[in-house]
PDB file of C-alpha atoms and ligand atoms in Angstrom:
ATOM      1  CA  UNK A 363       9.628  -5.607 -14.053  1.00  0.00           C
ATOM      2  CA  UNK A 364       8.026  -2.255 -13.461  1.00  0.00           C
ATOM      3  CA  UNK A 365       4.270  -2.398 -14.115  1.00  0.00           C
ATOM      4  CA  UNK A 366       1.391   0.013 -13.611  1.00  0.00           C
ATOM      5  CA  UNK A 367      -1.415  -0.180 -11.079  1.00  0.00           C
ATOM      6  CA  UNK A 368      -4.018  -1.371 -13.584  1.00  0.00           C
ATOM      7  CA  UNK A 369      -1.840  -4.306 -14.619  1.00  0.00           C
ATOM      8  CA  UNK A 370      -1.055  -5.542 -11.113  1.00  0.00           C
ATOM      9  CA  UNK A 371      -4.603  -5.061  -9.757  1.00  0.00           C
ATOM     10  CA  UNK A 372      -5.898  -6.791 -12.904  1.00  0.00           C
ATOM     11  CA  UNK A 373      -3.742  -9.830 -12.086  1.00  0.00           C
ATOM     12  CA  UNK A 374      -5.224 -10.012  -8.585  1.00  0.00           C
ATOM     13  CA  UNK A 375      -8.755  -9.581  -9.869  1.00  0.00           C
ATOM     14  CA  UNK A 376      -8.345 -12.300 -12.441  1.00  0.00           C
ATOM     15  CA  UNK A 377      -6.788 -14.714  -9.937  1.00  0.00           C
ATOM     16  CA  UNK A 378      -9.032 -13.823  -6.960  1.00  0.00           C
ATOM     17  CA  UNK A 379      -6.174 -12.940  -4.658  1.00  0.00           C
ATOM     18  CA  UNK A 380      -4.654  -9.787  -3.196  1.00  0.00           C
ATOM     19  CA  UNK A 381      -1.497  -7.786  -3.888  1.00  0.00           C
ATOM     20  CA  UNK A 382       0.485  -6.816  -0.784  1.00  0.00           C
ATOM     21  CA  UNK A 383       1.455  -3.136  -0.865  1.00  0.00           C
ATOM     22  CA  UNK A 384       4.453  -2.395   1.336  1.00  0.00           C
ATOM     23  CA  UNK A 385       5.351   1.128   2.461  1.00  0.00           C
ATOM     24  CA  UNK A 386       9.095   1.679   2.109  1.00  0.00           C
ATOM     25  CA  UNK A 387      11.319   4.261   3.750  1.00  0.00           C
ATOM     26  CA  UNK A 388      14.916   3.582   2.751  1.00  0.00           C
ATOM     27  CA  UNK A 389      17.033   1.346   0.520  1.00  0.00           C
ATOM     28  CA  UNK A 390      17.047  -1.486   3.064  1.00  0.00           C
ATOM     29  CA  UNK A 391      13.263  -1.754   3.288  1.00  0.00           C
ATOM     30  CA  UNK A 392      13.098  -1.783  -0.533  1.00  0.00           C
ATOM     31  CA  UNK A 393      15.728  -4.563  -0.618  1.00  0.00           C
ATOM     32  CA  UNK A 394      13.872  -6.662   1.945  1.00  0.00           C
ATOM     33  CA  UNK A 395      10.523  -6.379   0.147  1.00  0.00           C
ATOM     34  CA  UNK A 396      11.929  -7.109  -3.310  1.00  0.00           C
ATOM     35  CA  UNK A 397      13.959 -10.073  -2.006  1.00  0.00           C
ATOM     36  CA  UNK A 398      10.751 -11.542  -0.565  1.00  0.00           C
ATOM     37  CA  UNK A 399       8.808 -10.947  -3.796  1.00  0.00           C
ATOM     38  CA  UNK A 400      11.551 -12.660  -5.812  1.00  0.00           C
ATOM     39  CA  UNK A 401      11.722 -15.637  -3.460  1.00  0.00           C
ATOM     40  CA  UNK A 402       7.939 -16.078  -3.381  1.00  0.00           C
ATOM     41  CA  UNK A 403       7.530 -15.301  -7.095  1.00  0.00           C
ATOM     42  CA  UNK A 404       4.917 -12.728  -6.163  1.00  0.00           C
ATOM     43  CA  UNK A 405       3.713  -9.474  -7.718  1.00  0.00           C
ATOM     44  CA  UNK A 406       4.069  -6.628  -5.195  1.00  0.00           C
ATOM     45  CA  UNK A 407       3.335  -2.944  -4.810  1.00  0.00           C
ATOM     46  CA  UNK A 408       6.068  -0.782  -3.293  1.00  0.00           C
ATOM     47  CA  UNK A 409       4.628   2.504  -2.048  1.00  0.00           C
ATOM     48  CA  UNK A 410       5.792   5.734  -0.455  1.00  0.00           C
ATOM     49  CA  UNK A 411       4.047   8.249   1.750  1.00  0.00           C
ATOM     50  CA  UNK A 412       3.869  11.759   0.296  1.00  0.00           C
ATOM     51  CA  UNK A 413       6.034  13.152   3.103  1.00  0.00           C
ATOM     52  CA  UNK A 414       8.945  11.237   1.553  1.00  0.00           C
ATOM     53  CA  UNK A 415       8.553  12.928  -1.823  1.00  0.00           C
ATOM     54  CA  UNK A 416      11.095  15.601  -1.017  1.00  0.00           C
ATOM     55  CA  UNK A 417      14.633  16.494  -2.025  1.00  0.00           C
ATOM     56  CA  UNK A 418      16.105  14.926   1.147  1.00  0.00           C
ATOM     57  CA  UNK A 419      14.617  11.428   0.833  1.00  0.00           C
ATOM     58  CA  UNK A 420      12.506  11.041  -2.314  1.00  0.00           C
ATOM     59  CA  UNK A 421      15.227  12.321  -4.591  1.00  0.00           C
ATOM     60  CA  UNK A 422      17.260   9.218  -3.637  1.00  0.00           C
ATOM     61  CA  UNK A 423      14.563   6.741  -2.623  1.00  0.00           C
ATOM     62  CA  UNK A 424      12.394   6.932  -5.753  1.00  0.00           C
ATOM     63  CA  UNK A 425      15.224   6.062  -8.168  1.00  0.00           C
ATOM     64  CA  UNK A 426      16.096   3.124  -5.862  1.00  0.00           C
ATOM     65  CA  UNK A 427      12.518   1.825  -6.094  1.00  0.00           C
ATOM     66  CA  UNK A 428      12.481   2.215  -9.881  1.00  0.00           C
ATOM     67  CA  UNK A 429      15.843   0.452 -10.257  1.00  0.00           C
ATOM     68  CA  UNK A 430      14.727  -2.409  -7.998  1.00  0.00           C
ATOM     69  CA  UNK A 431      11.443  -2.792  -9.885  1.00  0.00           C
ATOM     70  CA  UNK A 432      13.121  -2.791 -13.285  1.00  0.00           C
ATOM     71  CA  UNK A 433      15.654  -5.406 -12.192  1.00  0.00           C
ATOM     72  CA  UNK A 434      13.063  -7.651 -10.516  1.00  0.00           C
ATOM     73  CA  UNK A 435      11.832 -10.731 -12.357  1.00  0.00           C
ATOM     74  CA  UNK A 436       8.372 -10.264 -10.793  1.00  0.00           C
ATOM     75  CA  UNK A 437       5.846  -7.464 -11.489  1.00  0.00           C
ATOM     76  CA  UNK A 438       6.402  -4.463  -9.210  1.00  0.00           C
ATOM     77  CA  UNK A 439       4.259  -1.316  -9.145  1.00  0.00           C
ATOM     78  CA  UNK A 440       5.708   1.889  -7.689  1.00  0.00           C
ATOM     79  CA  UNK A 441       2.786   3.627  -6.012  1.00  0.00           C
ATOM     80  CA  UNK A 442       2.154   6.960  -4.273  1.00  0.00           C
ATOM     81  CA  UNK A 443       0.266   6.299  -1.020  1.00  0.00           C
ATOM     82  CA  UNK A 444      -2.246   8.878   0.303  1.00  0.00           C
ATOM     83  CA  UNK A 445      -1.459  11.680  -2.139  1.00  0.00           C
ATOM     84  CA  UNK A 446      -3.515  14.596  -0.766  1.00  0.00           C
ATOM     85  CA  UNK A 447      -3.408  16.842  -3.838  1.00  0.00           C
ATOM     86  CA  UNK A 448      -2.166  17.373  -7.374  1.00  0.00           C
ATOM     87  CA  UNK A 449       1.118  18.785  -6.030  1.00  0.00           C
ATOM     88  CA  UNK A 450       2.206  15.457  -4.516  1.00  0.00           C
ATOM     89  CA  UNK A 451       0.830  13.528  -7.491  1.00  0.00           C
ATOM     90  CA  UNK A 452       2.944  15.617  -9.873  1.00  0.00           C
ATOM     91  CA  UNK A 453       6.070  15.001  -7.832  1.00  0.00           C
ATOM     92  CA  UNK A 454       5.427  11.263  -7.683  1.00  0.00           C
ATOM     93  CA  UNK A 455       4.880  11.081 -11.443  1.00  0.00           C
ATOM     94  CA  UNK A 456       8.058  13.068 -11.999  1.00  0.00           C
ATOM     95  CA  UNK A 457       9.926  10.419 -10.003  1.00  0.00           C
ATOM     96  CA  UNK A 458       8.407   7.621 -12.013  1.00  0.00           C
ATOM     97  CA  UNK A 459       5.410   6.376 -10.002  1.00  0.00           C
ATOM     98  CA  UNK A 460       3.299   3.870 -11.946  1.00  0.00           C
ATOM     99  CA  UNK A 461       0.380   4.007  -9.544  1.00  0.00           C
ATOM    100  CA  UNK A 462      -1.186   6.952  -7.722  1.00  0.00           C
ATOM    101  CA  UNK A 463      -3.464   7.182  -4.720  1.00  0.00           C
ATOM    102  CA  UNK A 464      -5.419  10.372  -4.522  1.00  0.00           C
ATOM    103  CA  UNK A 465      -6.859  10.481  -1.032  1.00  0.00           C
ATOM    104  CA  UNK A 466      -9.687  12.991  -1.030  1.00  0.00           C
ATOM    105  CA  UNK A 467     -11.524  11.225   1.776  1.00  0.00           C
ATOM    106  CA  UNK A 468     -11.305  14.221   4.105  1.00  0.00           C
ATOM    107  CA  UNK A 469     -13.455  16.230   1.675  1.00  0.00           C
ATOM    108  CA  UNK A 470     -17.234  16.070   1.220  1.00  0.00           C
ATOM    109  CA  UNK A 471     -18.262  13.481  -1.391  1.00  0.00           C
ATOM    110  CA  UNK A 472     -18.723  15.867  -4.336  1.00  0.00           C
ATOM    111  CA  UNK A 473     -15.357  17.521  -3.733  1.00  0.00           C
ATOM    112  CA  UNK A 474     -13.679  14.125  -3.348  1.00  0.00           C
ATOM    113  CA  UNK A 475     -15.230  13.035  -6.657  1.00  0.00           C
ATOM    114  CA  UNK A 476     -14.125  16.229  -8.434  1.00  0.00           C
ATOM    115  CA  UNK A 477     -10.495  16.118  -7.300  1.00  0.00           C
ATOM    116  CA  UNK A 478     -10.151  12.359  -7.853  1.00  0.00           C
ATOM    117  CA  UNK A 479     -11.738  12.529 -11.324  1.00  0.00           C
ATOM    118  CA  UNK A 480      -9.302  15.266 -12.322  1.00  0.00           C
ATOM    119  CA  UNK A 481      -6.316  13.167 -11.198  1.00  0.00           C
ATOM    120  CA  UNK A 482      -7.678  10.055 -12.963  1.00  0.00           C
ATOM    121  CA  UNK A 483      -7.893  12.039 -16.210  1.00  0.00           C
ATOM    122  CA  UNK A 484      -4.405  13.492 -15.808  1.00  0.00           C
ATOM    123  CA  UNK A 485      -2.840  10.125 -15.000  1.00  0.00           C
ATOM    124  CA  UNK A 486      -4.653   8.463 -17.885  1.00  0.00           C
ATOM    125  CA  UNK A 487      -2.506  10.525 -20.269  1.00  0.00           C
ATOM    126  CA  UNK A 488       0.559   8.572 -19.171  1.00  0.00           C
ATOM    127  CA  UNK A 489      -1.065   5.199 -18.468  1.00  0.00           C
ATOM    128  CA  UNK A 490      -1.081   5.393 -14.686  1.00  0.00           C
ATOM    129  CA  UNK A 491      -4.046   4.054 -12.712  1.00  0.00           C
ATOM    130  CA  UNK A 492      -5.470   5.761  -9.631  1.00  0.00           C
ATOM    131  CA  UNK A 493      -6.657   4.494  -6.241  1.00  0.00           C
ATOM    132  CA  UNK A 494      -9.330   6.608  -4.566  1.00  0.00           C
ATOM    133  CA  UNK A 495     -10.649   6.553  -1.007  1.00  0.00           C
ATOM    134  CA  UNK A 496     -14.120   6.987   0.356  1.00  0.00           C
ATOM    135  CA  UNK A 497     -14.814   6.751   4.067  1.00  0.00           C
ATOM    136  CA  UNK A 498     -11.762   8.197   5.806  1.00  0.00           C
ATOM    137  CA  UNK A 499      -9.356   5.537   7.164  1.00  0.00           C
ATOM    138  CA  UNK A 500      -7.829   7.173  10.239  1.00  0.00           C
ATOM    139  CA  UNK A 501      -5.344   6.114  12.894  1.00  0.00           C
ATOM    140  CA  UNK A 502      -5.779   3.550  15.674  1.00  0.00           C
ATOM    141  CA  UNK A 503      -5.407   6.559  18.027  1.00  0.00           C
ATOM    142  CA  UNK A 504      -8.530   8.299  16.701  1.00  0.00           C
ATOM    143  CA  UNK A 505     -11.445   8.419  19.155  1.00  0.00           C
ATOM    144  CA  UNK A 506     -14.200   7.293  16.811  1.00  0.00           C
ATOM    145  CA  UNK A 507     -14.274   5.822  13.343  1.00  0.00           C
ATOM    146  CA  UNK A 508     -17.827   4.863  12.705  1.00  0.00           C
ATOM    147  CA  UNK A 509     -18.420   6.506   9.309  1.00  0.00           C
ATOM    148  CA  UNK A 510     -17.872   3.274   7.422  1.00  0.00           C
ATOM    149  CA  UNK A 511     -17.928   3.446   3.614  1.00  0.00           C
ATOM    150  CA  UNK A 512     -21.458   3.645   2.287  1.00  0.00           C
ATOM    151  CA  UNK A 513     -22.058   1.276  -0.672  1.00  0.00           C
ATOM    152  CA  UNK A 514     -24.328   3.734  -2.540  1.00  0.00           C
ATOM    153  CA  UNK A 515     -21.772   6.548  -2.182  1.00  0.00           C
ATOM    154  CA  UNK A 516     -19.031   4.181  -3.302  1.00  0.00           C
ATOM    155  CA  UNK A 517     -21.054   3.306  -6.415  1.00  0.00           C
ATOM    156  CA  UNK A 518     -21.472   6.989  -7.307  1.00  0.00           C
ATOM    157  CA  UNK A 519     -17.769   7.670  -6.629  1.00  0.00           C
ATOM    158  CA  UNK A 520     -16.548   4.791  -8.802  1.00  0.00           C
ATOM    159  CA  UNK A 521     -18.923   5.608 -11.659  1.00  0.00           C
ATOM    160  CA  UNK A 522     -18.019   9.295 -11.743  1.00  0.00           C
ATOM    161  CA  UNK A 523     -14.252   9.100 -11.150  1.00  0.00           C
ATOM    162  CA  UNK A 524     -13.115   6.029 -13.111  1.00  0.00           C
ATOM    163  CA  UNK A 525     -10.661   4.884 -10.408  1.00  0.00           C
ATOM    164  CA  UNK A 526      -8.755   1.618 -10.807  1.00  0.00           C
ATOM    165  CA  UNK A 527      -9.354   0.563  -7.201  1.00  0.00           C
ATOM    166  CA  UNK A 528     -11.019   1.908  -4.092  1.00  0.00           C
ATOM    167  CA  UNK A 529      -9.842   2.181  -0.467  1.00  0.00           C
ATOM    168  CA  UNK A 530     -12.655   1.682   2.033  1.00  0.00           C
ATOM    169  CA  UNK A 531     -13.319   2.045   5.738  1.00  0.00           C
ATOM    170  CA  UNK A 532     -14.682  -1.206   7.113  1.00  0.00           C
ATOM    171  CA  UNK A 533     -13.269  -1.280  10.662  1.00  0.00           C
ATOM    172  CA  UNK A 534      -9.614  -0.908   9.646  1.00  0.00           C
ATOM    173  CA  UNK A 535      -7.154   1.789  10.842  1.00  0.00           C
ATOM    174  CA  UNK A 536      -3.516   2.793  10.426  1.00  0.00           C
ATOM    175  CA  UNK A 537      -1.031   1.618  13.062  1.00  0.00           C
ATOM    176  CA  UNK A 538      -0.994  -1.354  15.439  1.00  0.00           C
ATOM    177  CA  UNK A 539      -4.507  -2.021  16.728  1.00  0.00           C
ATOM    178  CA  UNK A 540      -5.010  -1.682  20.481  1.00  0.00           C
ATOM    179  CA  UNK A 541      -7.461  -4.567  20.293  1.00  0.00           C
ATOM    180  CA  UNK A 542      -8.067  -6.818  17.277  1.00  0.00           C
ATOM    181  CA  UNK A 543     -10.303  -5.071  14.724  1.00  0.00           C
ATOM    182  CA  UNK A 544     -13.565  -6.543  13.539  1.00  0.00           C
ATOM    183  CA  UNK A 545     -13.833  -5.986   9.816  1.00  0.00           C
ATOM    184  CA  UNK A 546     -17.306  -5.563   8.340  1.00  0.00           C
ATOM    185  CA  UNK A 547     -17.056  -8.266   5.682  1.00  0.00           C
ATOM    186  CA  UNK A 548     -20.738  -7.960   4.703  1.00  0.00           C
ATOM    187  CA  UNK A 549     -20.023  -4.313   3.860  1.00  0.00           C
ATOM    188  CA  UNK A 550     -17.126  -5.363   1.620  1.00  0.00           C
ATOM    189  CA  UNK A 551     -19.519  -7.613  -0.277  1.00  0.00           C
ATOM    190  CA  UNK A 552     -22.152  -4.879  -0.482  1.00  0.00           C
ATOM    191  CA  UNK A 553     -19.626  -2.327  -1.813  1.00  0.00           C
ATOM    192  CA  UNK A 554     -18.371  -4.782  -4.418  1.00  0.00           C
ATOM    193  CA  UNK A 555     -21.901  -5.480  -5.539  1.00  0.00           C
ATOM    194  CA  UNK A 556     -23.005  -1.832  -5.609  1.00  0.00           C
ATOM    195  CA  UNK A 557     -19.929  -0.770  -7.604  1.00  0.00           C
ATOM    196  CA  UNK A 558     -20.110  -3.571 -10.163  1.00  0.00           C
ATOM    197  CA  UNK A 559     -17.028  -5.271  -8.703  1.00  0.00           C
ATOM    198  CA  UNK A 560     -14.469  -2.491  -8.184  1.00  0.00           C
ATOM    199  CA  UNK A 561     -11.233  -3.969  -6.735  1.00  0.00           C
ATOM    200  CA  UNK A 562     -11.075  -2.879  -3.090  1.00  0.00           C
ATOM    201  CA  UNK A 563      -8.101  -1.741  -1.000  1.00  0.00           C
ATOM    202  CA  UNK A 564      -7.605  -2.518   2.678  1.00  0.00           C
ATOM    203  CA  UNK A 565      -5.459   0.069   4.466  1.00  0.00           C
ATOM    204  CA  UNK A 566      -4.068  -0.626   7.927  1.00  0.00           C
ATOM    205  CA  UNK A 567      -2.965  -4.180   7.118  1.00  0.00           C
ATOM    206  CA  UNK A 568      -0.584  -4.477  10.102  1.00  0.00           C
ATOM    207  CA  UNK A 569      -2.209  -6.531  12.826  1.00  0.00           C
ATOM    208  CA  UNK A 570      -5.481  -7.593  11.217  1.00  0.00           C
ATOM    209  CA  UNK A 571      -6.067 -11.226  12.254  1.00  0.00           C
ATOM    210  CA  UNK A 572      -5.279 -13.661   9.422  1.00  0.00           C
ATOM    211  CA  UNK A 573      -8.795 -15.104   9.218  1.00  0.00           C
ATOM    212  CA  UNK A 574     -10.251 -11.613   8.701  1.00  0.00           C
ATOM    213  CA  UNK A 575      -7.694 -10.785   6.025  1.00  0.00           C
ATOM    214  CA  UNK A 576      -8.661 -13.965   4.197  1.00  0.00           C
ATOM    215  CA  UNK A 577     -12.387 -13.242   4.523  1.00  0.00           C
ATOM    216  CA  UNK A 578     -11.853  -9.697   3.192  1.00  0.00           C
ATOM    217  CA  UNK A 579      -9.961 -11.051   0.181  1.00  0.00           C
ATOM    218  CA  UNK A 580     -12.669 -13.624  -0.481  1.00  0.00           C
ATOM    219  CA  UNK A 581     -15.158 -10.723  -0.485  1.00  0.00           C
ATOM    220  CA  UNK A 582     -13.200  -8.593  -2.975  1.00  0.00           C
ATOM    221  CA  UNK A 583     -10.129  -6.912  -1.408  1.00  0.00           C
ATOM    222  CA  UNK A 584      -7.355  -6.860  -4.037  1.00  0.00           C
ATOM    223  CA  UNK A 585      -4.690  -4.668  -2.401  1.00  0.00           C
ATOM    224  CA  UNK A 586      -3.659  -4.672   1.250  1.00  0.00           C
ATOM    225  CA  UNK A 587      -1.368  -1.962   2.659  1.00  0.00           C
ATOM    226  CA  UNK A 588       1.334  -2.822   5.180  1.00  0.00           C
ATOM    227  CA  UNK A 589       3.316   0.023   6.746  1.00  0.00           C
ATOM    228  CA  UNK A 590       3.733  -0.356  10.510  1.00  0.00           C
ATOM    229  CA  UNK A 591       4.879  -3.977  10.202  1.00  0.00           C
ATOM    230  CA  UNK A 592       7.636  -2.872   7.792  1.00  0.00           C
ATOM    231  CA  UNK A 593       8.873  -0.379  10.392  1.00  0.00           C
ATOM    232  CA  UNK A 594       8.668  -2.903  13.234  1.00  0.00           C
ATOM    233  CA  UNK A 595      10.494  -5.585  11.224  1.00  0.00           C
ATOM    234  CA  UNK A 596      13.251  -3.106  10.377  1.00  0.00           C
ATOM    235  CA  UNK A 597      13.533  -1.950  14.013  1.00  0.00           C
ATOM    236  CA  UNK A 598      13.586  -5.551  15.297  1.00  0.00           C
ATOM    237  CA  UNK A 599      16.433  -6.435  12.930  1.00  0.00           C
ATOM    238  CA  UNK A 600      18.367  -3.368  14.013  1.00  0.00           C
ATOM    239  CA  UNK A 601      17.903  -4.199  17.697  1.00  0.00           C
ATOM    240  CA  UNK A 602      18.980  -7.815  17.162  1.00  0.00           C
ATOM    241  CA  UNK A 603      22.194  -6.567  15.554  1.00  0.00           C
ATOM    242  CA  UNK A 604      22.813  -4.002  18.285  1.00  0.00           C
ATOM    243  CA  UNK A 605      22.353  -6.690  20.936  1.00  0.00           C
ATOM    244  CA  UNK A 606      24.937  -8.938  19.237  1.00  0.00           C
ATOM    245  CA  UNK A 607      28.349  -8.285  20.853  1.00  0.00           C
ATOM    246  CA  UNK A 608      30.085  -9.731  17.766  1.00  0.00           C
ATOM    247  CA  UNK A 609      28.358  -7.352  15.378  1.00  0.00           C
ATOM    248  CA  UNK A 610      30.226  -5.394  12.736  1.00  0.00           C
ATOM    249  CA  UNK A 611      29.820  -1.647  12.782  1.00  0.00           C
ATOM    250  CA  UNK A 612      30.368  -1.446   8.983  1.00  0.00           C
ATOM    251  CA  UNK A 613      26.971  -0.153   7.903  1.00  0.00           C
ATOM    252  CA  UNK A 614      26.481  -2.492   4.939  1.00  0.00           C
ATOM    253  CA  UNK A 615      27.106  -5.515   7.186  1.00  0.00           C
ATOM    254  CA  UNK A 616      25.127  -3.991  10.070  1.00  0.00           C
ATOM    255  CA  UNK A 617      22.127  -3.642   7.748  1.00  0.00           C
ATOM    256  CA  UNK A 618      22.047  -7.306   6.696  1.00  0.00           C
ATOM    257  CA  UNK A 619      19.825  -8.331   9.619  1.00  0.00           C
ATOM    258  CA  UNK A 620      17.229  -5.518   9.194  1.00  0.00           C
ATOM    259  CA  UNK A 621      16.974  -6.392   5.485  1.00  0.00           C
ATOM    260  CA  UNK A 622      16.476 -10.040   6.456  1.00  0.00           C
ATOM    261  CA  UNK A 623      13.775  -9.269   9.060  1.00  0.00           C
ATOM    262  CA  UNK A 624      11.888  -7.072   6.570  1.00  0.00           C
ATOM    263  CA  UNK A 625      12.144  -9.862   3.993  1.00  0.00           C
ATOM    264  CA  UNK A 626      10.803 -12.438   6.490  1.00  0.00           C
ATOM    265  CA  UNK A 627       7.819 -10.240   7.393  1.00  0.00           C
ATOM    266  CA  UNK A 628       7.106  -9.515   3.710  1.00  0.00           C
ATOM    267  CA  UNK A 629       7.195 -13.236   2.866  1.00  0.00           C
ATOM    268  CA  UNK A 630       4.618 -13.935   5.574  1.00  0.00           C
ATOM    269  CA  UNK A 631       2.283 -11.220   4.213  1.00  0.00           C
ATOM    270  CA  UNK A 632       2.745 -12.348   0.609  1.00  0.00           C
ATOM    271  CA  UNK A 633       1.691 -15.868   1.608  1.00  0.00           C
ATOM    272  CA  UNK A 634      -1.174 -14.612   3.776  1.00  0.00           C
ATOM    273  CA  UNK A 635      -2.772 -12.691   0.891  1.00  0.00           C
ATOM    274  CA  UNK A 636      -2.221 -15.533  -1.577  1.00  0.00           C
ATOM    275  CA  UNK A 637       0.171 -13.671  -3.904  1.00  0.00           C
ATOM    276  CA  UNK A 638       2.943 -16.290  -3.726  1.00  0.00           C
ATOM    277  CA  UNK A 639       3.608 -18.109  -6.981  1.00  0.00           C
ATOM    278  CA  UNK A 640       1.339 -15.740  -8.929  1.00  0.00           C
ATOM    279  CA  UNK A 641       4.201 -14.204 -10.932  1.00  0.00           C
ATOM    280  CA  UNK A 642       5.380 -17.562 -12.333  1.00  0.00           C
TER     281      UNK A 642
HETATM  282  P1  13P B 130      -0.392   0.096   8.659  1.00  0.00           P
HETATM  283  O1  13P B 130       0.755   1.006   9.009  1.00  0.00           O
HETATM  284  O2  13P B 130      -1.410   0.014   9.730  1.00  0.00           O
HETATM  285  O3  13P B 130       0.078  -1.221   8.160  1.00  0.00           O
HETATM  286  O4  13P B 130      -1.164   0.815   7.444  1.00  0.00           O
HETATM  287  C1  13P B 130      -0.449   1.094   6.294  1.00  0.00           C
HETATM  288  C2  13P B 130      -1.315   1.788   5.333  1.00  0.00           C
HETATM  289  O5  13P B 130      -2.494   1.552   5.230  1.00  0.00           O
HETATM  290  C3  13P B 130      -0.655   2.752   4.446  1.00  0.00           C
HETATM  291  O6  13P B 130      -1.551   3.447   3.664  1.00  0.00           O
END
């Protein structure tokens, strides 16, 4: 069933676990993620990058996500990931998103607060919750990322914007880490405390060691984003098929393996974050 961001984050908050949020790119990655969620009886977030919200991809992909969510027996939220401005937010809402991330983390704090607050108010009119970001989560290729989220700034941001959940920088980054990250778990606790318990979001979920993921969830992370691992699982399944001399070239049959490898990866993440069985 299609649910909004507030509902699915509320489930995680109540049960002290974390919702896996998978970035999807095509019908096969959607199929793999939803198949895993059904098998594990887990609530999931299916999210798209703003670059996909165009007439070439989004026009087809977004209706696929909505159809899959509506058919699913488990709660599924369709979320915009890293929306930079109202333009992308409007497009995502037009295509039925039930969760929005407004990422104003590149702006100074006051500007980030102003733009996020405006989007929270707009989305409230149609019952859609908003994820904000404070402390810019960059790429594993960035030179330095030492401006970790400040708990006092986070408290001000949460109070003034009214976001549903908050993405933070605590040693995480997008992409596969060159060496294992070291998450600042004490900072997670401090941000939770300073904000009165805002549900936190961990971006860059591909490649964080399992014990650190678990510690972050114990400290208050309620949504973990997984993008690179979706791509790698899809590519691995494609390669396996290509390497099989008996493969069929019929695209629907060719795609069975990539769907299966995405499903397998998604099942592992669902279990890691403790979301399995939570939709029963
Ligand atoms: P990874 O690609 O590192 O898993 O990060 C995904 C993400 O955080 C999307 O916002």
